[in-house]
mmCIF file of C-alpha atoms in Angstrom:
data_model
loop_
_atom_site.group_PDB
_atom_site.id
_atom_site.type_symbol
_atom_site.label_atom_id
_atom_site.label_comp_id
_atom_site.label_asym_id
_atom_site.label_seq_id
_atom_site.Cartn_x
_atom_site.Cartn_y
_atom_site.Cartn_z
ATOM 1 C CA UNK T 1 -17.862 6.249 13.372
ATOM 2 C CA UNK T 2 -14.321 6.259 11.498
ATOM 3 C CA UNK T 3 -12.287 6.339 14.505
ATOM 4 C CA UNK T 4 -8.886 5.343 13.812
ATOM 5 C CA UNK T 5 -7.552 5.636 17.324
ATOM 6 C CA UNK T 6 -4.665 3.173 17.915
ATOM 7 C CA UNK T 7 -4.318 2.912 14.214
ATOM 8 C CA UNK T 8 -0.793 3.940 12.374
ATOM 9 C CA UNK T 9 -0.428 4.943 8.791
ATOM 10 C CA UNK T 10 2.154 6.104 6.536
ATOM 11 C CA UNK T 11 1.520 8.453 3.901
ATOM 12 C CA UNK T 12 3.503 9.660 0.906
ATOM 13 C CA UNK T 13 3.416 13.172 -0.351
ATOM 14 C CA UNK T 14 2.679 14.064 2.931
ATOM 15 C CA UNK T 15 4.208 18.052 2.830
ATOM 16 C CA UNK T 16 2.291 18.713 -0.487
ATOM 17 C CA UNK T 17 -1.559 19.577 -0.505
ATOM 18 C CA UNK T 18 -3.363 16.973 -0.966
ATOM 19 C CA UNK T 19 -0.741 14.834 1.088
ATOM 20 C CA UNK T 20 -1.361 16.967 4.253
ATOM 21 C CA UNK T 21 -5.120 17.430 3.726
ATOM 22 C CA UNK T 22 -5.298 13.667 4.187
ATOM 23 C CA UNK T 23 -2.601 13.488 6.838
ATOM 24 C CA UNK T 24 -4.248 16.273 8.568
ATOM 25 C CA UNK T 25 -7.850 14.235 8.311
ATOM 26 C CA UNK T 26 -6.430 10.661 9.360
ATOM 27 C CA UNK T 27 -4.756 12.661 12.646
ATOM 28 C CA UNK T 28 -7.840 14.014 13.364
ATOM 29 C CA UNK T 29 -9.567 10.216 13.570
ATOM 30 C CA UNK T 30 -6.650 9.960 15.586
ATOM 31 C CA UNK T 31 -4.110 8.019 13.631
ATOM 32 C CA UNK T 32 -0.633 7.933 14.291
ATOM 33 C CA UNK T 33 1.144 9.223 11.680
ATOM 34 C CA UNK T 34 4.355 8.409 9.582
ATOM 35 C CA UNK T 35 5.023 11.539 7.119
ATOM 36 C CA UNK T 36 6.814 11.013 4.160
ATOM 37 C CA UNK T 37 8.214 12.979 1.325
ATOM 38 C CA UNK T 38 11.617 13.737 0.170
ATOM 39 C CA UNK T 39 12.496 17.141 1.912
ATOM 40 C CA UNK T 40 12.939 16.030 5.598
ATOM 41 C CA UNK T 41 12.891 20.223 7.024
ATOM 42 C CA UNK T 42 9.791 20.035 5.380
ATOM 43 C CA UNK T 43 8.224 17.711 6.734
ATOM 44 C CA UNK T 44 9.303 18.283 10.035
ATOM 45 C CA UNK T 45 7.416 21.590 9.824
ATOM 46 C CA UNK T 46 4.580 20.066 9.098
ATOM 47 C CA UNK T 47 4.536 17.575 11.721
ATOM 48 C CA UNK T 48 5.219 20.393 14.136
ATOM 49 C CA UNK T 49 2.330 22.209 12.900
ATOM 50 C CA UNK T 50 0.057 18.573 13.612
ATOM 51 C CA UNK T 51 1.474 17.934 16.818
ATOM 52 C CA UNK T 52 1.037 14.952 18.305
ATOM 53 C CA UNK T 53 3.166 11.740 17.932
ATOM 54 C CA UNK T 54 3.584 11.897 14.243
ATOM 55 C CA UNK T 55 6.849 10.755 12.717
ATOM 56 C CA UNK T 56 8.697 12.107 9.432
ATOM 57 C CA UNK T 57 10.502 9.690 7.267
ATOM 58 C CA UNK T 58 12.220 10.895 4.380
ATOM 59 C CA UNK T 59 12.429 8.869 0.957
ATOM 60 C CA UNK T 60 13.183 9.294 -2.592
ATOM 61 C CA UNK T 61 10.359 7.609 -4.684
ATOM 62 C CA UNK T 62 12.068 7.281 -7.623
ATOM 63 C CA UNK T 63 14.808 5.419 -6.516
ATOM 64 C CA UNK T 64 13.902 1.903 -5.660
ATOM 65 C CA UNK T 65 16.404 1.434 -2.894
ATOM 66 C CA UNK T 66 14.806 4.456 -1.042
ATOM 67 C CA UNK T 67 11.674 3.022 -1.611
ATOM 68 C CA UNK T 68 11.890 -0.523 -0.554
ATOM 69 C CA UNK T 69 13.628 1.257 3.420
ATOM 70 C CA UNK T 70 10.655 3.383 3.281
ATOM 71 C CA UNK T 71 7.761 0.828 4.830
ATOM 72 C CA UNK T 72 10.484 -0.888 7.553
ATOM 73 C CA UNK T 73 11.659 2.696 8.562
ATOM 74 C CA UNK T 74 8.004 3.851 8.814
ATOM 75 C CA UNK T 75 7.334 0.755 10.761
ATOM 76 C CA UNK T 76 9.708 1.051 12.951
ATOM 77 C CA UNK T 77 9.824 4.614 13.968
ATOM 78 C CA UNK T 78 5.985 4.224 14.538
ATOM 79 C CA UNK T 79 6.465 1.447 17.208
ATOM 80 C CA UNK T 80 5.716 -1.877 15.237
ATOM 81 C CA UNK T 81 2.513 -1.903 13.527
ATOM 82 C CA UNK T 82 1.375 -0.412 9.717
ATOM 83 C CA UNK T 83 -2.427 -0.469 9.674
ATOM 84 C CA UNK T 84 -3.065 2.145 7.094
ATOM 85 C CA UNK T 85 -0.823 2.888 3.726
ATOM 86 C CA UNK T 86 -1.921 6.051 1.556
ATOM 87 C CA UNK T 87 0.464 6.488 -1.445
ATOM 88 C CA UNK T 88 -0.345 9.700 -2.257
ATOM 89 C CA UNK T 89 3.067 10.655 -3.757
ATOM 90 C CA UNK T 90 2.663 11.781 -7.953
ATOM 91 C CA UNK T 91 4.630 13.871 -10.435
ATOM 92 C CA UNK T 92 3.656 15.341 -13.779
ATOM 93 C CA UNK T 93 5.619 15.882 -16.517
ATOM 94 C CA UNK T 94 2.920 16.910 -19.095
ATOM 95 C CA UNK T 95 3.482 16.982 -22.430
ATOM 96 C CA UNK T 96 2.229 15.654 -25.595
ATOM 97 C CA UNK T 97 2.617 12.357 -26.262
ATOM 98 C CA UNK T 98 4.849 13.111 -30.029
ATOM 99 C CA UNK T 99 6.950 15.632 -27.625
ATOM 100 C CA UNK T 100 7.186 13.315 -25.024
ATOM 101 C CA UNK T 101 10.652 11.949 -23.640
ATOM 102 C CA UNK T 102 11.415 8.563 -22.555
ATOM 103 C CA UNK T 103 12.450 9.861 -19.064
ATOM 104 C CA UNK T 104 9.282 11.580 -18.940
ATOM 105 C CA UNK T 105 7.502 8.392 -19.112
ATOM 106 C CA UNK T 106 9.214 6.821 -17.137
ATOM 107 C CA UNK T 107 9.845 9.447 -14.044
ATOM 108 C CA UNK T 108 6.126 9.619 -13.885
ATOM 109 C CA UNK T 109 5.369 5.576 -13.981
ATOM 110 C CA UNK T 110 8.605 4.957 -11.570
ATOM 111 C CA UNK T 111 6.966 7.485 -8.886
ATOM 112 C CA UNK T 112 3.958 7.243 -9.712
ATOM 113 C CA UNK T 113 3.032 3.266 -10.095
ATOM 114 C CA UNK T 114 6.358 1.504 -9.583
ATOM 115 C CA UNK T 115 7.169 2.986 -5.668
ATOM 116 C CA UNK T 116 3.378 2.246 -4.636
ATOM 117 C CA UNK T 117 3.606 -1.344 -5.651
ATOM 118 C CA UNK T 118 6.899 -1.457 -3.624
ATOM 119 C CA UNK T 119 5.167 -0.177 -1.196
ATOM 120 C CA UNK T 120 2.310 -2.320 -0.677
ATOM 121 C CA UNK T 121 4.320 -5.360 -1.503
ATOM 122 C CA UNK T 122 6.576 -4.616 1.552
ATOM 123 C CA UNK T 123 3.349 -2.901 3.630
ATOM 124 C CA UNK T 124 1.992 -6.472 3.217
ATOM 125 C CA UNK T 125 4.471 -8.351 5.317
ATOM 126 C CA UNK T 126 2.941 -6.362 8.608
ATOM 127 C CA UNK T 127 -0.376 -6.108 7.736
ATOM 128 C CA UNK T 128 -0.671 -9.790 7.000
ATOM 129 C CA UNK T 129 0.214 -10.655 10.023
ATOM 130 C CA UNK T 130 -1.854 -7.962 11.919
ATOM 131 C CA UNK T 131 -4.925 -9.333 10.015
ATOM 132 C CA UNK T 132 -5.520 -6.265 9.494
ATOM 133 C CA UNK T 133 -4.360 -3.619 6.957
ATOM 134 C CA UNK T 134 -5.843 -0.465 3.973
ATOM 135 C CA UNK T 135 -4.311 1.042 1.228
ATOM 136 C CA UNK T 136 -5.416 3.512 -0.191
ATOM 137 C CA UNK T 137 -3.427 4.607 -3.588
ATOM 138 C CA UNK T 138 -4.814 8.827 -5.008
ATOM 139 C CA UNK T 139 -5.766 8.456 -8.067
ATOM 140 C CA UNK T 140 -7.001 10.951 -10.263
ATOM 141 C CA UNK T 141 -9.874 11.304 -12.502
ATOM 142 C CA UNK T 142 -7.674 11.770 -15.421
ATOM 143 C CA UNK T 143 -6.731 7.699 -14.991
ATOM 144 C CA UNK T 144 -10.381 7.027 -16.215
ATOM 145 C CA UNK T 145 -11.085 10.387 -18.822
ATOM 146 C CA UNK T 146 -7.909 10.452 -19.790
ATOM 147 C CA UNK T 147 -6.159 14.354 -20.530
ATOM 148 C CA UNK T 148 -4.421 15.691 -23.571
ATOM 149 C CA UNK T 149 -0.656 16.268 -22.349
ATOM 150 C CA UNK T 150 -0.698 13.688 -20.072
ATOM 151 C CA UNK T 151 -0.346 10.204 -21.744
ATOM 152 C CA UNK T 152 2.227 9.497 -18.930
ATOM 153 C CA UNK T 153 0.389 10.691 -15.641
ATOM 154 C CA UNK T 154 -2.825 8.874 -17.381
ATOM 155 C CA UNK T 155 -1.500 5.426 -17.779
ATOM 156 C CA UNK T 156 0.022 5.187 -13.884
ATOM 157 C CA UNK T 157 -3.068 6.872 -12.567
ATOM 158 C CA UNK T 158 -5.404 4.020 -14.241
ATOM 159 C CA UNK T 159 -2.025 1.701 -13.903
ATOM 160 C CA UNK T 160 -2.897 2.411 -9.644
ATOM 161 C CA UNK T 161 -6.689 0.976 -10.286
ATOM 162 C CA UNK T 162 -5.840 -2.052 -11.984
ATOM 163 C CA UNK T 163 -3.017 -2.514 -9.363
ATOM 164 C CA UNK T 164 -5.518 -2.029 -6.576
ATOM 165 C CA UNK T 165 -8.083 -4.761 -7.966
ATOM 166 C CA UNK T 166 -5.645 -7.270 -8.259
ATOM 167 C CA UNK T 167 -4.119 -6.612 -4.643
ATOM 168 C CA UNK T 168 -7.524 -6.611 -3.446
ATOM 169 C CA UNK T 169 -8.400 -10.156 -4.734
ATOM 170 C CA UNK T 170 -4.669 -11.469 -2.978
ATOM 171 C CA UNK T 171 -5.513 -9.644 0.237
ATOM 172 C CA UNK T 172 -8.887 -9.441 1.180
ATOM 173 C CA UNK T 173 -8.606 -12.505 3.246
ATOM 174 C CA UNK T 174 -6.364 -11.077 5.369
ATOM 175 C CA UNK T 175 -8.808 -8.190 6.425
ATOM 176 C CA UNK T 176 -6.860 -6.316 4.292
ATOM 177 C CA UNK T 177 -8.668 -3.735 2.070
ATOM 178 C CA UNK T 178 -7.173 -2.099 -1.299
ATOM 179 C CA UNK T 179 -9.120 0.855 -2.699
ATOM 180 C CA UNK T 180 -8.228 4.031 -4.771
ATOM 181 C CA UNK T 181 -9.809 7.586 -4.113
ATOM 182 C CA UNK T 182 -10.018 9.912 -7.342
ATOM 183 C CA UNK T 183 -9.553 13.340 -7.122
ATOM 184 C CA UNK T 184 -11.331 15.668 -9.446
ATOM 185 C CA UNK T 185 -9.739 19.179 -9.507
ATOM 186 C CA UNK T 186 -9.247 20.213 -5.987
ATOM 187 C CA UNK T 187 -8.007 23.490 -5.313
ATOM 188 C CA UNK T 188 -4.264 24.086 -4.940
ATOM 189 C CA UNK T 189 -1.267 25.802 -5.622
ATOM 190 C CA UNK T 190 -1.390 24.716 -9.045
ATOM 191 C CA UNK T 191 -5.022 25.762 -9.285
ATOM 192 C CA UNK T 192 -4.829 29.077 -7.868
ATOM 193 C CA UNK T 193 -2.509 30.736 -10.379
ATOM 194 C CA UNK T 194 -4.970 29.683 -13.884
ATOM 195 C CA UNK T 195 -6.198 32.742 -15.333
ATOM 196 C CA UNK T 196 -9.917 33.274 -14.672
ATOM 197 C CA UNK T 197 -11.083 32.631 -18.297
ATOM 198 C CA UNK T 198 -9.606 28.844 -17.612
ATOM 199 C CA UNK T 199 -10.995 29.209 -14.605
ATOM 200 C CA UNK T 200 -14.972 29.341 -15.336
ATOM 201 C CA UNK T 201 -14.415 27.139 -18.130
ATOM 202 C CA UNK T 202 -13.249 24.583 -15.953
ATOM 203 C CA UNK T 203 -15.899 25.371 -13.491
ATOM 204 C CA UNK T 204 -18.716 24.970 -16.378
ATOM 205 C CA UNK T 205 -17.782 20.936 -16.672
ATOM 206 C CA UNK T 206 -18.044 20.247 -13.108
ATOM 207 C CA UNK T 207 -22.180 20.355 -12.130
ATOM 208 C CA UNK T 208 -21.615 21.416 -7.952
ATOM 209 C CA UNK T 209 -20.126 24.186 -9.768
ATOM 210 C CA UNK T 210 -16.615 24.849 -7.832
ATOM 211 C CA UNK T 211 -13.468 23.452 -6.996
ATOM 212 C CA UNK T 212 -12.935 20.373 -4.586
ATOM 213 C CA UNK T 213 -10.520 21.359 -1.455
ATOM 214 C CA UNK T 214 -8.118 18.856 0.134
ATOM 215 C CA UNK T 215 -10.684 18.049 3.505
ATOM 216 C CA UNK T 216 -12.907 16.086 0.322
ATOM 217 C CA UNK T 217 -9.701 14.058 -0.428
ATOM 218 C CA UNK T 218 -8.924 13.250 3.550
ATOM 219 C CA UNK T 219 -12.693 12.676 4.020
ATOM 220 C CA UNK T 220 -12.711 9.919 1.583
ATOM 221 C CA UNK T 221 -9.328 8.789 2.812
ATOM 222 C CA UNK T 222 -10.797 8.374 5.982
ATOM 223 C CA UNK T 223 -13.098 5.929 4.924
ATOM 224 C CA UNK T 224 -11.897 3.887 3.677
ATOM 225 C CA UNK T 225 -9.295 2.933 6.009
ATOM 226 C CA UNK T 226 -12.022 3.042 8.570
ATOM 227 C CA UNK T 227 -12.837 -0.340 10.401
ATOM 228 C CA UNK T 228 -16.589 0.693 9.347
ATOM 229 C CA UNK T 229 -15.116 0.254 5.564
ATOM 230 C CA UNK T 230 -13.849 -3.000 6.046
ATOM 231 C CA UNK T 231 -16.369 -5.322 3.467
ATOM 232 C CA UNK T 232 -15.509 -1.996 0.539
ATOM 233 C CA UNK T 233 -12.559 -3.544 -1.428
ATOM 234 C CA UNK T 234 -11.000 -3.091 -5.120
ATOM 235 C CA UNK T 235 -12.956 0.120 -5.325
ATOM 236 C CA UNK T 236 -12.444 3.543 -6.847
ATOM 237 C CA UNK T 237 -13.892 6.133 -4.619
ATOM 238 C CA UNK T 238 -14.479 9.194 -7.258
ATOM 239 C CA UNK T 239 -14.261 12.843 -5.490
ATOM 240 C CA UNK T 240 -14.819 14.998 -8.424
ATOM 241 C CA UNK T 241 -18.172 17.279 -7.969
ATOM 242 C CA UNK T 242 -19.869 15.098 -10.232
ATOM 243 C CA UNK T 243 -17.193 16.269 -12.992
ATOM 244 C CA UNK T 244 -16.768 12.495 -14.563
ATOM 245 C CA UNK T 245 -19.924 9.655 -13.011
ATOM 246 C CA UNK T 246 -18.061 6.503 -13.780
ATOM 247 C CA UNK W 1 11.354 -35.743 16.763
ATOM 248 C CA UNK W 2 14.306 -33.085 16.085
ATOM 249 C CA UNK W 3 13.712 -30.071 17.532
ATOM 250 C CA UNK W 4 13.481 -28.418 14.327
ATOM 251 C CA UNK W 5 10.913 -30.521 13.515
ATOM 252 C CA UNK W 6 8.947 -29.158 16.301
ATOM 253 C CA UNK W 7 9.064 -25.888 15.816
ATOM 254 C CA UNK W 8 8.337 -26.510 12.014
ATOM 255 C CA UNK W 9 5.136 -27.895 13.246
ATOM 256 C CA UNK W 10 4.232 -25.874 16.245
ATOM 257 C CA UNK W 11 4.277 -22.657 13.235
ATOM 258 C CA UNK W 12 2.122 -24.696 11.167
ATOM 259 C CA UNK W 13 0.003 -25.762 13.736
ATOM 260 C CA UNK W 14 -0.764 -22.183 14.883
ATOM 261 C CA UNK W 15 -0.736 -20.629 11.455
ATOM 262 C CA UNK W 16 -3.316 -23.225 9.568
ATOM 263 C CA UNK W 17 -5.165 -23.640 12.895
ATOM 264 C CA UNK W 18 -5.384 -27.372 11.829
ATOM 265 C CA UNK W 19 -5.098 -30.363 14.881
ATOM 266 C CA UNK W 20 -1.544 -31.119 15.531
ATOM 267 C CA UNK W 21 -2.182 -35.052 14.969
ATOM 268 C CA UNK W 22 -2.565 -33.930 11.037
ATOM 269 C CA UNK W 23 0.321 -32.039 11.570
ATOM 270 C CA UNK W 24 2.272 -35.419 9.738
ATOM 271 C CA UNK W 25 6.353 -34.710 8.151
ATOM 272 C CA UNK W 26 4.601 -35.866 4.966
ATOM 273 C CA UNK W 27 1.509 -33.482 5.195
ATOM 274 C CA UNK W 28 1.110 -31.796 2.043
ATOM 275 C CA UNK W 29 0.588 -27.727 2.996
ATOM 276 C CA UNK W 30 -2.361 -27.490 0.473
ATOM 277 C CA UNK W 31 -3.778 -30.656 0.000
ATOM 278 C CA UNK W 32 -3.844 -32.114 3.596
ATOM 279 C CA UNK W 33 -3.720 -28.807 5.509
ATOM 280 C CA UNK W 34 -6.212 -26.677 3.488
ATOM 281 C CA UNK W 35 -3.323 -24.065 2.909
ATOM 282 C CA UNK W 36 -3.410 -21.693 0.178
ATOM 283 C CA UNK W 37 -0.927 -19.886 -1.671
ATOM 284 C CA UNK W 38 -1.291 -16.929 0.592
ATOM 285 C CA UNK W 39 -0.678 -19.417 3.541
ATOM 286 C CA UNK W 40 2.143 -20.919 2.242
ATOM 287 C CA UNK W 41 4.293 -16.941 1.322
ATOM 288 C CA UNK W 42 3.438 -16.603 5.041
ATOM 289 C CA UNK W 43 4.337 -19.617 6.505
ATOM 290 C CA UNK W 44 7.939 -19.213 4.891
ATOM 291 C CA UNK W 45 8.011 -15.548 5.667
ATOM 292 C CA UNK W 46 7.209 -17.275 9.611
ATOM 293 C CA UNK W 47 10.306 -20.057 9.054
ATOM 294 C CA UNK W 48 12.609 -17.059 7.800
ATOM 295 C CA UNK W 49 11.697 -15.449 10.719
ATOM 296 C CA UNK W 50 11.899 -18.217 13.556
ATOM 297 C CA UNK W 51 15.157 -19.655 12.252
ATOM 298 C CA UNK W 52 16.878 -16.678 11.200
ATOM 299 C CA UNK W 53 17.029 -18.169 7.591
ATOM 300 C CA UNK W 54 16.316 -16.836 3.828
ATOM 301 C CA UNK W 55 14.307 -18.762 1.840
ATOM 302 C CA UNK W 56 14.432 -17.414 -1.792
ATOM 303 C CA UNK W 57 10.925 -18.317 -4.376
ATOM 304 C CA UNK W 58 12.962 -20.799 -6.473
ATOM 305 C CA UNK W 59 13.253 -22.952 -2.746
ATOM 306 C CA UNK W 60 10.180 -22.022 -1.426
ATOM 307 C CA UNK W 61 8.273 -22.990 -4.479
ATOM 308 C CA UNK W 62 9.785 -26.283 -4.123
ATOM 309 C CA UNK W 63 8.627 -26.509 -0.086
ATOM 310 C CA UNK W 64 5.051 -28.348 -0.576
ATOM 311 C CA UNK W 65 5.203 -30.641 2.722
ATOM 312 C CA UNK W 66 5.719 -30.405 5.909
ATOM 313 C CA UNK W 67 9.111 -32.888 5.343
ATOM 314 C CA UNK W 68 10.354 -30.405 3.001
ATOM 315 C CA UNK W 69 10.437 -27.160 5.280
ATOM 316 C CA UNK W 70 11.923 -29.169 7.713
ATOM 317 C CA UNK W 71 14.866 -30.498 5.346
ATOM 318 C CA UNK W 72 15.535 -26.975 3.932
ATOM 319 C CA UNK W 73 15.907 -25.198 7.495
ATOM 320 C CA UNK W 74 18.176 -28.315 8.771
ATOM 321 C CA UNK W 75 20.286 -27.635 5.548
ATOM 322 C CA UNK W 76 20.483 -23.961 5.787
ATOM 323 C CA UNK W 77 21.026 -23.458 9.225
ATOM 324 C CA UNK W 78 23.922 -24.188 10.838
#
C-alpha cells in the first residue's frame, strides 16, 4: 500500500520542518524527489542527508518569475515526469489586523496562495498529459478557526482550500487529484521555545493531549498522492489531534 | 490534403480518440468531436508543441473547428 516507487514530486519548503518531514516520508514510499526552497547550501544538505536520487532546485516564491522556472526546472532535472506537487512553502507575518501593513498582507498571500497557484497551473501541463498527477497544498487549521494576529496567514491558508476545490473539479478527469492536508500544531522550532505555561494551555485544547510531529504531516502527505488515493479529491485532510473536527 | 492538415488531424484523432472519418476540416471540436474545454487547452497546448508555434487565449478561443487550427498554424508558421 502507498508505494510511490517510480513516482517524482516536487516539494516546496523542503529544508524547513514540516517540508522535510514530508520529503523525508514521500522518499521513503520511494519517490524521487525535487527539493525546493530558497537557500540552495541548504538544501543540498538535506538532500545529502536523504540520499538517493533527489534533486535541489532553488526558487524565490515571492517573486513570480522564480516561480513560474520552478515546475520546468523541477521537471527537468528529475528526468521528464511531475507526478506529485506538495506546496508546502508559507510565511507569517503575524500581527493584528489594525497594525497590519499592506506588505504584510501581501508577502504572506504572494507566498503563500499566489506561487502555489503558479505552481499547479504550470504542474498541470505534465500531469495532464501523464494522466496522472496530486497536489497536495499544507494548509493549516488556522484557514478554517481562524487566529487572532493572523488575518493574513488565515485568508491564504483557507484561500489554498477554495483553490484546491476548484482545481479539483477542472482536473479530476485527468486522474489528477487536488487535496489539502491541515496541520494542527506540530512540534517545531517555533514550538519548542513557548514558555511552559503556553505550553499546557495549548495542550488543554487539543483532546490526544500533545503536540503533532512532522511524520503525521508526511503520513497524510503520503496518501494522498498514493495511487490507493486516487477516487479522494477536493478534500481537506485535518491532522490536528482532534484540536478543531470540521 | 496539406500536410498540415494531417498532422492537425492525426493530434486530434489520437487526443479525442474519435474515428478519423469524423475527423472532417469543418468538425466542430465540441459539438461533433465530444471535446470539452479541458480537451480543447490541450489540444492547442499539443499544436504549440508539434508545430513549434504559440497560440495565445484571444486565438485559441477563436479555434472551434478543425478548419480553424489548421488556418492558424498555416498562418503562423512559416
Amino acid at each position: 500500500m502507498f508505494d510511490l516507487t517510480g513516482m517524482t514530486a516536487l516539494v516546496t519548503g523542503a529544508s524547513g520542518g514540516i517540508g522535510s518531514a514530508i520529503a523525508r516520508s514521500l522518499a521513503a514510499q520511494g519517490a524521487r524527489l525535487a527539493l525546493s526552497g530558497s537557500n540552495l547550501d541548504k538544501l543540498n544538505a538535506f538532500r545529502g542527508e536523504l540520499g538517493g536520487e533527489h534533486v535541489a532546485v532553488a526558487a524565490n516564491l515571492a517573486d513570480p518569475a522564480s516561480v513560474d522556472g520552478l515546475v520546468p526546472a523541477a521537471v527537468e532535472a528529475l528526468g521528464g515526469r511531475l507526478d506529485i506537487l506538495v506546496n508546502n512553502a508559507g510565511v507569517t507575518r503575524d500581527n493584528l489586523a489594525m497594525r497590519m501593513k499592506d506588505e504584510e498582507w501581501s508577502q504572506v498571500l504572494s507566498v503563500n496562495l499566489e506561487a502555489a497557484f503558479r505552481l499547479v497551473r504550470a504542474a498541470a501541463k505534465p500531469m495532464m498529459k501523464q494522466r496522472f498527477g496530486r497536489v497536495i497544498s499544507i494548509t493549516s487549521v488556522v484557514g478554517q478557526t481562524g487566529n487572532p494576529g493572523q488575518a493574513n496567514y488565515a485568508a491564504s491558508k483557507a484561500g489554498l482550500v477554495g483553490m484546491s476545490k476548484a482545481l479539483a473539479q477542472e482536473l479530476a478527469s485527468r486522474n489528477i487529484t487536488v487535496n489539502c492536508v491541515a496541520p494542527g500544531f506540530i512540534r517545531s522550532a517555533m514550538t519548542d521555545v513557548l514558555p511552559e505555561a503556553q505550553k499546557s494551555a495549548l495542550l488543554t485544547k487539543i483532546p490526544a493531549g500533545d503536540l503533532g510531529t512532522g511524520e503525521d504531516i508526511g503520513a497524510a502527505v503520503v496518501y494522498l498522492a498514493s495511487r490507493e488515493a486516487g477516487y479522494v479529491t477536493g478534500q481537506t485532510l485535518h491532522v490536528n489531534g482532534g484540536m478543531a473536527m470540521i | 490534403m496539406s500536410d498540415t492538415a494531417e498532422r492537425v488531424k492525426k493530434i486530434v484523432v489520437e487526443h479525442l480518440g474519435v474515428e478519423p472519418a469524423k475527423v472532417t476540416e469543418n468538425a466542430v471540436f465540441i459539438d461533433d468531436l465530444g471535446a470539452d474545454s479541458l480537451d480543447i487547452v490541450e489540444l492547442v497546448m499539443a499544436f504549440e508543441e508539434e508545430f513549434g508555434v504559440e497560440i495565445p487565449d484571444d486565438a485559441a478561443e477563436k479555434i472551434t473547428t478543425v478548419k480553424d487550427a489548421i488556418t492558424y498554424i498555416d498562418e503562423h508558421t512559416a
